[in-house]
Each structure stands twice: as structure tokens, then as C-alpha cells.
Amino acid sequence: MTEGQILLTGRGIQQVFGKGRGRQIAVDEVNIEVHSGQCLALIGGSGSGKSTLMRILLGLDKPTSGVVTFDGELVEGRRSAGYQALRRDSSLVFQNPFTSLDPRWTVFRSMAEPLNIRLGRHSRKNSLDIDRKTRESLSLVGLDPAEFLERYPADLSGGQAQRVAVARALMTDPKLIVADEPMSAVDVVARLQILEALAAIRQARPETSVIVISHDLGVVQRIADRIVVLHEGKVVESGSANDVLNRPKAVYTRELIAAASL
Amino acid sequence: MRFIVRRFLLFVAALFVISVVIFAALRILPGDAPSVMAGLNAPPERVAMLRSQMGLDRPLAVQYSSWIDGLLHGDFGISLLTGRPIGSMVAARCSVTFPLIVLGLIVAIAIGLTFGVMAVLTTRPALRSGFHLLGLIGGAIPALWGGLLLILLFGRGTGLLGVLPSQGFPETGWDSFRTAFASLVLPALTVGVISGASLMRYTRSALGDIMHSGYIDQAMACGYTRRAAALKVGLRLTMPQLVSVVGLMFASMITGVMVVENLFALPGIGTGLVTDLGNRDLIAVQSELFMLAAFFLFIGFLVDLLHRFLDPRLRYAVQERA
Amino acid sequence: MMMRNDSHNRAEEYQTGTDLSDMRQGAVSSVERSANQPSKRAAKDRENVALGRGFAVVLRLIWKRGEGKFALTVMTSWVAISLISLFWTPQSLWKTDGYQVWAKPSATQWLGTDGIGADVFSWLMAGARTDLFIAVASVIFAGILGVLLISIMVSRNSALSNGSVVAVDALISIPTILIALILAVPMGASVMVVVLACGIGYGLNLARVARPEALLAANSDYVGSALSYGASGFSVMLHHILPNVMPTVMVQLSLSAGTAVLAESGLTYLGIGVPSGVPSWGHSLATSVKLIDVYPLSALWPGLIVTIVAVALNIFGDVLRDTTDPSSNPELRRS
Amino acid sequence: MSVDVKRLGVCINGKPIVRDIDLHISDGERVGLIGSSGSGKSMISKALLGLLPTNAQVSGSAMVGGIQVVEASEPVLASLRGRYVGTVFQNPASSLNPVLSVGKQIELPLKLHYDLDKVDRQARVARMLEKVGLDATIAKKYPSELSGGQQQRVGIATALITSPRLIIADEPTTALDSITQRRIVDLLVELVDKAGASMLFITHDFSVLSCATTRCYVLECGQIADSGQTAALLADPQANSTRKLVDAAHELTLQRK
């Protein structure tokens, strides 16, 4: 496939926690780039630093050293153009769908939230418009709007709730969707549904970039274009999905492949 | 260790703040204290003499620092009304109040823990709602009324059974141990039952939550019965919470203690404080309030330390950054 | 300057990009704007109706339970008696009779008379309104203080939040009565002493009790998500965190109302609560202590009433918690 | 130890969670119980152990090693648990007692069921730690100081310390990352086989099941929907619910080209 423009880059990113004896390098000299329209899988076990790296790439945490750019703009502090652009053009999907949806809000209200924040509660872009967009997004992830819009999270299964979260991420038409272990808190059947939802999004919106974070190579094989394997804070392998899955170089990658094979 | 030091510094800081608050509260007293004390038609010279005796003619900063200086040296000042040192006055009152609090606490813990655990362990719905009702009503009884009921039931003279003294404390204090103890039984029961009821509610909800946790499943899977798991594992796991609750109970009990002291005519801190306040004995009230506050802040300090010590998750918490 | 311009442009591009029909947005006519007005109002109305219905549903759910019926009945009667006592009591509060002191209950004086010959029953009835005021005022005060403290405790400014947590931890060990004593020294016995002491004490307690839940909400992913879309800390507090701690706050405040009534009786008895000329249940209880030698059974009534009210408020708190949570309550979710 | 479940049903507050469960585990056999979340699979394991909440009603019959556990008294069940039946839970972080050191945690079943002196118990704990691949120094640590994988190894050691004849593993790997997951399953299977014990392995993931069991039951909406050899079901699923689970497993595991 043809590679789009570079959307997000991280150069020499390092994150150190604590000092003295407790000093711990969570992310060590990581270079990473995401093109628009690309799906990048960030793979690593627990403690590999993948979530730390994600927070830095999204501008939510400040790295000890290193530079992040988004859409050509430097991400540095809350006032930088890159940070503002990230807030505007990126969306997050969290690991546990039930803690990422407010239990006291209906699906509709949760989904409308990003636009309400963006446009102010009583914007001219009135409720009709938001209404239409929620319906569109829900249908895209394979949920019937008529059935789900007025439900509360307590009435959803894990897979349904996570797809609602994915649909919410679509509401702002982001250039980048980041999904942090979106499938590890739900059962296999639900995992497949979420995977299908992500694939549908990529098909409907080919310009949208997706970063999927996971500990499991198996779940990302169908959607990832590129794979970056993180181990103990370092990138041990990166390349096209095909190369990494079929011709792994690092020992750790081979272990991951073995663990994900039947 | 660092936690202990930090918490101790906080304790000292809180002491300082509360001393300033008490000091300030007594200075903005409406009605000039010396004139009140001297009486209605006292000559101005007498008022002025009282004023200088109380040290009220000095600048505020000097008054405050000499008060604190005295406190640090164990000198709490001299009561102008009785002419006795406040330190010994308070000590005498404490010898009534502290045993009362401790007895009340024992009653409360005995009732609260036992019934709380039983309420969790019982499977009979009737018993369950019985405990529920007990907790509700027990915690809603005003101390004054509770004391009154006990007097009506057991008080010597007026009571139906008339077995226990309901008024006063022996002049000789703890030298006549049996009478002294007997006169504390009804007051201690009053505050103990009321606090016990709320402790029972806490125990029931805290232990009830733990019983639904994986820790109990694991303990039972190792071979404990449900009962044993509740007693050996569940109670231990609720301990940090319960210690906090008992610590707070100290604070909530003191209102009841003061009330029953007055009701049962016990010469304790509560009765003393109310008398001194009525007499506008400024110096005495100031020192007594401060000592009470210091006592409760210290209890709070101890409870926090104990809480920390009882929960290894707090001691050894690995910093998680997943 | 360039950058700001750029981001501004993109924001507009975004707005127009999402909806082609909004291309004319730059020149929105006043007609269109006013046309949008009613729908906005309709939305607001719908919200209010939903809120009202939620309230009605909660009330109905509370009423459906036996203990809820009891709590609601007691609370309604309390308010009703308070209102009635403003206009009418069986005997005038100030009618005293020097020949009729410590009288036994009779057809005119249902619970007898006190030391100056005033009607005990009438004072008990009038006491309802003072205690109602104390309960409501101290709950409002505690609620405001508590919610304020909770907001500070979970704020993202770590110096502020840590500071407030330790401060609350230290102050919580100061008993309510001590606060009342300190206040009573300059203020004398007054209703405000009770309200302030209870308000401060219960506010601190509320903050401590609700903090774990507030933290849970504050650290939750739904708050993280809202923040990542650029929501302000204040808006997240208002729309996510506070609604999620509200059940705990309500329960705690309901319990506090009961405790305030109990505290009033204690403080008044000790002479630092409601002053002696004002009717209150504490006053009636204190009277009944003296009545005990004369007519023990009528001494029981004031205490019984205080207990019943406190029990009702406790029950109300419990029932409220069970009925206001949509995640455990399907009936609230039905729309 | 064999397990024989006939027409088992569990209701909670009158609401049926599972019903009509027929399930058999022979001596030394590793059997799986698979179903998506909410299918009631954990309820079955809890019913076998007598760990159901007090508001649950159980009907039918469940024989564990010749003992009827439905309606059995608490002491009988307790003498079974930890001695003849070992249990590994889903999330060790929320099941290992946080105030017990690892050594004391593993020692607990020995202490409750056997009259051994302290030295003997500690020696057994040390041997057990070695078997599950943990360092002996870990015995003094608390669960919160360990990683997820280490915690689950402690969970396995606790379950196996008394050499029980039946292991019930309730989604033991769900909370772990994929590599750790694989290692834990391999370890569990190895230890269970070596001891000659039987195992009931509960999961929602067919790929894990295929490593851990030879035969399995598929649970859907509280009822057994399908059963058979794990490999056969995986190769050629017939029942609808089985096919859904197998398809998902195929889709989510790597097929080497």
C-alpha cells in the first residue's frame, strides 16, 4: 500500500521514573513514526513501557527527553500547536470499556460528549447534528442505534461497551485513533467484534491512522500494517506486519509469536 | 519511617493552629471577662486587678507566647476562681473521664465487633433484619435519653431494678474502687451501647464487602470454613478500616461522655468544662480546650500510624505504572 | 500568531467538514438562529422533565419499600408539625402558671408542665421547627463544605490535593463538641453554634467518606477520555465526578441530618446549644430529665421522638442509596 | 480424583444462573469448561467448591471424589478444599491475601490440613517455590511486591502444595500478558500431569484450552451446549456456540505461513 504523510513522530523518547535506587527507565530512546492511514501495532508484555510511551505520544505525559511531533507541529506543553492539534484530532480507546464509560450516562450522552466539549454545550451545531453523527458511528461499529442509544453501560456486554467506546472515538472525525489494549478485558468473541469494528473504520475512513496497543500478536495480525515490538522500554523489532510475523529477528518477537500460535 | 516523621510534623502543625484558634476565640469573647468575674457592682480597681492577674493587660502576642511557654513546661496556669493550679484540676477530672471513655470503648467494641460479625455470618433472614434494626435504633438514641432509660431501669432509688448508683462519684475517688467503678457502669453502658451500634454498622458493611472478595474465596479454597475465613482473614483485612473508625469513635463518643457526666453528676472533664465556661474562667477554659484538642489530635496521629502498620499494601506498595 | 491563526482555521475547517449543510455557517441568518432557539429550549425542557421524572421515580421506589414508607412518613410529619407549630400549639408557649409547675399530664396539658408551668407538649411540638432548621442548615453547610473539600482533594494540582488530604485527616479527629465549645466561647449558646459545629464536623467527615469514590471517578478512564478531548477540570468535576459521588454524599448527608438532631440535644443540654428561651428537642429532653422524678413515663416522649426522627433519617439515607443508582436500578434506566 | 455432576443448577436470589449441567471428569483427566463471559462458568466451579454466595441455591448432584458436595456441610467442604481440591483463581492480585507473606500463603493449606512441624512445612514450601520456578527469597515478600506472572505462580504453588487430586483453574491466565499466559498454562499442565491429578480448566479462549485440556464442555447461557475432544471441536465445530468460540480463536491466533 502507498504510505501517506507522516502524522505522528517520536524521536529519542526516554522516560525515567524515580531517582537514586528506585530509578527506573520505563521508555528508552524510542523512535517511532505513524503515517496517515496507517495502522500501527505497539506490542509488548506488561512492564514493557508501551502504555507510558502511548501517553507521551499523545502529549498526556511529558517525557524526560525526546521530541514528539503531530501533524508537523511540535508537541511540547499544553500551549503548543502540536498539543492543541493532538487534542483536536486524536481519540483514545481504553482497555476496560466499563471504566471508560460513565455508569450514570446513557450511550448517547457519552458519545455526544466529545462534540459537546469541542463545540460548547449549546452550539449552533445543534442536537440534531450530533444525533445523526452518533447514529452513523454506532452503525459503523455494528451496533443498532435504535437499540443502543438510550442504554446505560450496565445494560451492555463487554464487547458492546467497547464498541461504544470505539464509536465515541469516531465522533470528532479524528486523524488518529489510539486504542490501549482494547481487547484484553473482554472475551474472545467480543475481541473479534471489536477487531471487525476497527477494520470497518479503516475501510470507511482510509485516511484515519490507528495505533493499537496490545500484548498479543495474534489479535493485531489482521489489522496492523506495521508492528513495533517493545521489550523493557526498548524497541526490539519494528517493520511491516508481514515481515515481523513471518521473519522475526528478535528472540523476544519469536517468543511472542510462539505464545500467539495455536 | 519518612511517613512517621511527616505525620508527626503534621500533628505539631495542627496543634499550633488549634492553639491559635482557641486563643483567638477566647479573646473575641463578648463581655469583658474580668468585669463578669468581678461581679455586677465591683469597683473598677478590683476589675483592673483581676485583669492584670489574668494577664489580659499585656499585648496579645505576649499573652499567647507566655501561655504556650507555660504549656511546654507543664504549667497550665492557675484557676482564678478556685486558686488551684489548672493542671491538678484537670488531672482529677481526667481520673473520672478516662476510665469512663475506656469502659465505654470496651463496651462499644465488644458489642460492635461481636454483633457486626454475627450479622455478616448469619444466614437467617430474621436474624439479619434483627441486627439491622438494632444498628439503626442503637445509633439513633440521644445519649441523654439513653442514660435516662438506664436510670429508669437500673438506677438506685428511682429505677425499676434499682441496683446501680445513678448519681455522683465517691469523694474519695478511686480509693473506694468498688463504688467508683459501680458509679461508672451506667454511664459507660450508655455511651458504649450507642457507639457500639454504629461500630456494628461499620463492621457489618466492611466485613460484608470483604466476604464478597477474592481474598475470602482464596482462604476458603485453602481449607477454611466460611466462619473461620471471616474471623481469621476477613477481620484481619478489615482491621485497618476498623481502627480508623474506632479512632473516630473516640471523637464522636466525647459528646455523649460530656452529656452523661452531667446527667450522672460525675466530676469529669465535661462537667468541669461546662462549669468553667459558665464562670468565664478564661485561663482554665483555654488550657482545657487545648488539652482536649491535643488529646484527639494525638489519637488521630496514632490511628494513622496503626492504619499504616496494619496494611502491608501501603507499606510495600510497588509503584505501579502500567 | 501564525500558529494561532492556523489552529483557528482548522477548527473552522473541522466544523464545516463534518457537515456540509453547515457550509453557510459563516453567514448564519438571524432566522436560522431563532429557529434553533426553540429546539434548544425543548432540549432543556426535556432535560428538566427527565430530571423531574427521575425524582418522581426515586420517590416512588422509596415509597415502595416498607422502611422507605416509614422514613417518608416521619419526615413529612416532621415538616408538617414544624409548619403547624408556627401558627398553632395546644397551649401558648409563653403561658406559664406559677401554681401549675411540674404538673402531671392532663386533658389540657398532655405531657404535663415544666418548672415554670409551661406546657411540655407544646414546647415539644415547637421544638420540631428549630431542629428542622438545624438539620437542614447544617446539612446544607456540610454539603457545601464537603463538596468543596472533595473537589480540592481530587484536583489535579498535587500540592493542593495532598495538602487538603492531610489537613482533613488531622482535623477529622477534633470532635464536633470541641468545635462547638470553641465557637460557644465567643458566641454564647445559639442555634448558629450548633449549625456551624455540625456543618464543619460533618463536612470534614463527608469529604473523608466520599474521597475514595471521588478518586475512583477522577482516575477513571471516562474522566481521562473527557480530558483528552479538552474538557476543563471544572466541567469534568461537575458532569462526571460529582454525579458519581452524589449517592454517597446524599447518604452521608442524610445520616448527618440525624446526627445533627442528636447533637443538638446534647449541646443544648450542656448549655452551649440552643439558648433556653427557644423551643427545641434538646430543651424538651433536658426538661424531661427533671420530670423523671415526677412522672417518669412522660419523660420518655421527647427522647422517643428524637430517636424516631434519627432512625427515619438513617433509613432514608440507606434507601436513597439503593434507589438512586442507575447501574443497579433498572427502573431508573427505563426511559 | 473423579468429578461427576448431574443436573446441577444454581439460582441466585431465585434467578437461575446455570441449569441442568451434566459434567464428568475421570481420574487424571484434564477437562475444560469454555464459554463467553456471563455464561455462568465460574458458578459451576464455585458450586463444586462450596464457595457460592450465601444467597445462592444449588440443586442436582455433584460428586467430587465420591463425596456429594451439594448440600454438604461447611466442615466437610472445608476438609475437601485445599486438601483434595486445589484452586487457582483468575486474578491473583485480588485473591492472594495481601497481609500474608508469600511463604505463609503457600503454607496455609498445609497448616490447615496436616499436622507438620514448622521446619517441615517450610521445607515443602521451598521445594514448591522451586517447582513453580520462583526464587526461595520470594517467600518473605508480600504479593503486592510481585509481578502478575509471579503472583500467579504463587497462586499455583498454594493450590498444589498439598498435592491435591483435583485442580480447579478458574481463568488462571486471563489477567496476564500473552507470553506469561503461555508459560503459566504450560507450568500448570506439567505440574498437574506429574502429580497425576485431574483438572477442571475454565476459560473463554479456545487456544488456551487446546494447550491445557484433552476434552471440554462448551457452556452457553448457563447450559452445556456442546462437548467432546478439544482437538475435534477445534477442528470441526458443529454446535453454533462452539463455532463462534472456535472462529474467534482461529481469527485471533497466528497461522504461520
mmCIF file of N, CA, C and O in Angstrom, chain C residues 215-263:
data_model
loop_
_atom_site.group_PDB
_atom_site.id
_atom_site.type_symbol
_atom_site.label_atom_id
_atom_site.label_comp_id
_atom_site.label_asym_id
_atom_site.label_seq_id
_atom_site.Cartn_x
_atom_site.Cartn_y
_atom_site.Cartn_z
ATOM 1 N N LEU C 215 -12.090 9.767 44.094
ATOM 2 C CA LEU C 215 -10.802 9.443 43.474
ATOM 3 C C LEU C 215 -10.989 8.417 42.363
ATOM 4 O O LEU C 215 -10.399 8.524 41.288
ATOM 5 N N LEU C 216 -11.829 7.431 42.656
ATOM 6 C CA LEU C 216 -12.106 6.388 41.677
ATOM 7 C C LEU C 216 -12.635 7.010 40.383
ATOM 8 O O LEU C 216 -12.187 6.688 39.288
ATOM 9 N N ALA C 217 -13.585 7.932 40.556
ATOM 10 C CA ALA C 217 -14.150 8.606 39.385
ATOM 11 C C ALA C 217 -13.094 9.492 38.728
ATOM 12 O O ALA C 217 -12.939 9.505 37.513
ATOM 13 N N ALA C 218 -12.329 10.205 39.545
ATOM 14 C CA ALA C 218 -11.358 11.155 38.992
ATOM 15 C C ALA C 218 -10.271 10.425 38.211
ATOM 16 O O ALA C 218 -9.764 10.934 37.216
ATOM 17 N N ASN C 219 -9.910 9.211 38.655
ATOM 18 C CA ASN C 219 -8.872 8.465 37.950
ATOM 19 C C ASN C 219 -9.441 7.551 36.878
ATOM 20 O O ASN C 219 -8.711 6.802 36.256
ATOM 21 N N SER C 220 -10.754 7.587 36.699
ATOM 22 C CA SER C 220 -11.364 6.655 35.765
ATOM 23 C C SER C 220 -11.066 7.060 34.330
ATOM 24 O O SER C 220 -10.675 8.186 34.048
ATOM 25 N N ASP C 221 -11.268 6.106 33.444
ATOM 26 C CA ASP C 221 -10.995 6.375 32.042
ATOM 27 C C ASP C 221 -12.018 7.319 31.435
ATOM 28 O O ASP C 221 -11.717 8.010 30.476
ATOM 29 N N TYR C 222 -13.263 7.340 31.977
ATOM 30 C CA TYR C 222 -14.205 8.264 31.352
ATOM 31 C C TYR C 222 -13.810 9.706 31.617
ATOM 32 O O TYR C 222 -14.021 10.572 30.772
ATOM 33 N N VAL C 223 -13.208 9.948 32.775
ATOM 34 C CA VAL C 223 -12.671 11.289 33.014
ATOM 35 C C VAL C 223 -11.444 11.515 32.129
ATOM 36 O O VAL C 223 -11.297 12.566 31.520
ATOM 37 N N GLY C 224 -10.597 10.487 32.039
ATOM 38 C CA GLY C 224 -9.430 10.589 31.166
ATOM 39 C C GLY C 224 -9.837 10.900 29.737
ATOM 40 O O GLY C 224 -9.231 11.741 29.070
ATOM 41 N N SER C 225 -10.894 10.223 29.307
ATOM 42 C CA SER C 225 -11.369 10.439 27.945
ATOM 43 C C SER C 225 -11.851 11.876 27.770
ATOM 44 O O SER C 225 -11.476 12.557 26.813
ATOM 45 N N ALA C 226 -12.662 12.355 28.720
ATOM 46 C CA ALA C 226 -13.173 13.729 28.610
ATOM 47 C C ALA C 226 -12.022 14.722 28.596
ATOM 48 O O ALA C 226 -12.003 15.666 27.797
ATOM 49 N N LEU C 227 -11.027 14.492 29.453
ATOM 50 C CA LEU C 227 -9.885 15.405 29.495
ATOM 51 C C LEU C 227 -9.124 15.383 28.184
ATOM 52 O O LEU C 227 -8.646 16.412 27.706
ATOM 53 N N SER C 228 -9.034 14.181 27.590
ATOM 54 C CA SER C 228 -8.256 14.081 26.355
ATOM 55 C C SER C 228 -8.959 14.797 25.206
ATOM 56 O O SER C 228 -8.333 15.148 24.225
ATOM 57 N N TYR C 229 -10.277 15.021 25.337
ATOM 58 C CA TYR C 229 -10.958 15.813 24.312
ATOM 59 C C TYR C 229 -10.921 17.292 24.653
ATOM 60 O O TYR C 229 -11.545 18.109 23.989
ATOM 61 N N GLY C 230 -10.232 17.615 25.742
ATOM 62 C CA GLY C 230 -10.046 19.025 26.062
ATOM 63 C C GLY C 230 -11.050 19.579 27.055
ATOM 64 O O GLY C 230 -11.172 20.788 27.193
ATOM 65 N N ALA C 231 -11.778 18.695 27.768
ATOM 66 C CA ALA C 231 -12.713 19.206 28.774
ATOM 67 C C ALA C 231 -11.925 19.851 29.915
ATOM 68 O O ALA C 231 -10.813 19.434 30.222
ATOM 69 N N SER C 232 -12.497 20.871 30.538
ATOM 70 C CA SER C 232 -11.806 21.535 31.632
ATOM 71 C C SER C 232 -11.979 20.717 32.906
ATOM 72 O O SER C 232 -12.908 19.915 33.029
ATOM 73 N N GLY C 233 -11.079 20.939 33.852
ATOM 74 C CA GLY C 233 -11.166 20.243 35.127
ATOM 75 C C GLY C 233 -12.498 20.513 35.810
ATOM 76 O O GLY C 233 -13.108 19.638 36.401
ATOM 77 N N PHE C 234 -12.964 21.764 35.681
ATOM 78 C CA PHE C 234 -14.212 22.140 36.331
ATOM 79 C C PHE C 234 -15.389 21.382 35.736
ATOM 80 O O PHE C 234 -16.245 20.863 36.450
ATOM 81 N N SER C 235 -15.396 21.311 34.403
ATOM 82 C CA SER C 235 -16.530 20.640 33.748
ATOM 83 C C SER C 235 -16.533 19.152 34.071
ATOM 84 O O SER C 235 -17.589 18.556 34.284
ATOM 85 N N VAL C 236 -15.347 18.550 34.129
ATOM 86 C CA VAL C 236 -15.261 17.137 34.483
ATOM 87 C C VAL C 236 -15.773 16.921 35.899
ATOM 88 O O VAL C 236 -16.511 15.980 36.193
ATOM 89 N N MET C 237 -15.411 17.824 36.785
ATOM 90 C CA MET C 237 -15.879 17.765 38.163
ATOM 91 C C MET C 237 -17.403 17.797 38.205
ATOM 92 O O MET C 237 -18.049 16.994 38.873
ATOM 93 N N LEU C 238 -17.962 18.741 37.459
ATOM 94 C CA LEU C 238 -19.396 18.988 37.502
ATOM 95 C C LEU C 238 -20.189 17.846 36.857
ATOM 96 O O LEU C 238 -21.213 17.422 37.363
ATOM 97 N N HIS C 239 -19.705 17.355 35.718
ATOM 98 C CA HIS C 239 -20.518 16.412 34.956
ATOM 99 C C HIS C 239 -20.202 14.948 35.242
ATOM 100 O O HIS C 239 -21.035 14.089 35.043
ATOM 101 N N HIS C 240 -18.973 14.662 35.667
ATOM 102 C CA HIS C 240 -18.626 13.256 35.893
ATOM 103 C C HIS C 240 -18.429 12.930 37.364
ATOM 104 O O HIS C 240 -19.046 12.022 37.897
ATOM 105 N N ILE C 241 -17.538 13.660 38.019
ATOM 106 C CA ILE C 241 -17.127 13.246 39.361
ATOM 107 C C ILE C 241 -18.249 13.463 40.373
ATOM 108 O O ILE C 241 -18.630 12.539 41.100
ATOM 109 N N LEU C 242 -18.803 14.679 40.401
ATOM 110 C CA LEU C 242 -19.843 14.935 41.398
ATOM 111 C C LEU C 242 -21.073 14.036 41.232
ATOM 112 O O LEU C 242 -21.547 13.476 42.218
ATOM 113 N N PRO C 243 -21.601 13.866 40.007
ATOM 114 C CA PRO C 243 -22.747 12.949 39.884
ATOM 115 C C PRO C 243 -22.424 11.551 40.408
ATOM 116 O O PRO C 243 -23.280 10.888 40.976
ATOM 117 N N ASN C 244 -21.178 11.120 40.232
ATOM 118 C CA ASN C 244 -20.847 9.768 40.671
ATOM 119 C C ASN C 244 -20.636 9.651 42.170
ATOM 120 O O ASN C 244 -20.743 8.560 42.726
ATOM 121 N N VAL C 245 -20.301 10.757 42.844
ATOM 122 C CA VAL C 245 -20.191 10.659 44.309
ATOM 123 C C VAL C 245 -21.495 11.080 44.975
ATOM 124 O O VAL C 245 -21.652 10.918 46.178
ATOM 125 N N MET C 246 -22.445 11.617 44.174
ATOM 126 C CA MET C 246 -23.682 12.116 44.762
ATOM 127 C C MET C 246 -24.397 11.102 45.662
ATOM 128 O O MET C 246 -24.835 11.466 46.755
ATOM 129 N N PRO C 247 -24.540 9.838 45.247
ATOM 130 C CA PRO C 247 -25.220 8.888 46.129
ATOM 131 C C PRO C 247 -24.567 8.836 47.511
ATOM 132 O O PRO C 247 -25.244 8.931 48.540
ATOM 133 N N THR C 248 -23.242 8.714 47.532
ATOM 134 C CA THR C 248 -22.538 8.672 48.811
ATOM 135 C C THR C 248 -22.773 9.955 49.594
ATOM 136 O O THR C 248 -23.018 9.937 50.800
ATOM 137 N N VAL C 249 -22.738 11.084 48.880
ATOM 138 C CA VAL C 249 -22.936 12.369 49.543
ATOM 139 C C VAL C 249 -24.335 12.437 50.146
ATOM 140 O O VAL C 249 -24.514 12.824 51.299
ATOM 141 N N MET C 250 -25.331 12.011 49.367
ATOM 142 C CA MET C 250 -26.710 12.048 49.850
ATOM 143 C C MET C 250 -26.875 11.182 51.096
ATOM 144 O O MET C 250 -27.474 11.602 52.086
ATOM 145 N N VAL C 251 -26.357 9.973 51.021
ATOM 146 C CA VAL C 251 -26.477 9.063 52.154
ATOM 147 C C VAL C 251 -25.823 9.678 53.386
ATOM 148 O O VAL C 251 -26.389 9.724 54.471
ATOM 149 N N GLN C 252 -24.623 10.182 53.173
ATOM 150 C CA GLN C 252 -23.862 10.735 54.273
ATOM 151 C C GLN C 252 -24.589 11.947 54.865
ATOM 152 O O GLN C 252 -24.658 12.117 56.069
ATOM 153 N N LEU C 253 -25.141 12.785 53.985
ATOM 154 C CA LEU C 253 -25.842 13.974 54.470
ATOM 155 C C LEU C 253 -27.106 13.585 55.220
ATOM 156 O O LEU C 253 -27.465 14.206 56.216
ATOM 157 N N SER C 254 -27.769 12.549 54.715
ATOM 158 C CA SER C 254 -28.971 12.087 55.394
ATOM 159 C C SER C 254 -28.633 11.594 56.799
ATOM 160 O O SER C 254 -29.323 11.908 57.768
ATOM 161 N N LEU C 255 -27.532 10.831 56.896
ATOM 162 C CA LEU C 255 -27.080 10.388 58.217
ATOM 163 C C LEU C 255 -26.723 11.597 59.075
ATOM 164 O O LEU C 255 -27.030 11.655 60.264
ATOM 165 N N SER C 256 -26.077 12.592 58.445
ATOM 166 C CA SER C 256 -25.656 13.782 59.181
ATOM 167 C C SER C 256 -26.851 14.531 59.747
ATOM 168 O O SER C 256 -26.780 15.073 60.847
ATOM 169 N N ALA C 257 -27.944 14.566 58.971
ATOM 170 C CA ALA C 257 -29.138 15.250 59.467
ATOM 171 C C ALA C 257 -29.596 14.605 60.768
ATOM 172 O O ALA C 257 -29.919 15.290 61.738
ATOM 173 N N GLY C 258 -29.585 13.268 60.785
ATOM 174 C CA GLY C 258 -29.960 12.561 62.007
ATOM 175 C C GLY C 258 -29.004 12.879 63.144
ATOM 176 O O GLY C 258 -29.415 13.154 64.277
ATOM 177 N N THR C 259 -27.704 12.860 62.826
ATOM 178 C CA THR C 259 -26.718 13.138 63.864
ATOM 179 C C THR C 259 -26.833 14.568 64.365
ATOM 180 O O THR C 259 -26.609 14.843 65.548
ATOM 181 N N ALA C 260 -27.200 15.495 63.464
ATOM 182 C CA ALA C 260 -27.338 16.898 63.870
ATOM 183 C C ALA C 260 -28.438 17.029 64.913
ATOM 184 O O ALA C 260 -28.286 17.753 65.901
ATOM 185 N N VAL C 261 -29.542 16.307 64.700
ATOM 186 C CA VAL C 261 -30.634 16.353 65.667
ATOM 187 C C VAL C 261 -30.161 15.811 67.017
ATOM 188 O O VAL C 261 -30.443 16.386 68.082
ATOM 189 N N LEU C 262 -29.392 14.706 66.965
ATOM 190 C CA LEU C 262 -28.857 14.140 68.206
ATOM 191 C C LEU C 262 -27.894 15.120 68.867
ATOM 192 O O LEU C 262 -27.916 15.325 70.086
ATOM 193 N N ALA C 263 -27.022 15.730 68.039
ATOM 194 C CA ALA C 263 -26.027 16.652 68.581
ATOM 195 C C ALA C 263 -26.708 17.848 69.221
ATOM 196 O O ALA C 263 -26.288 18.318 70.281
#
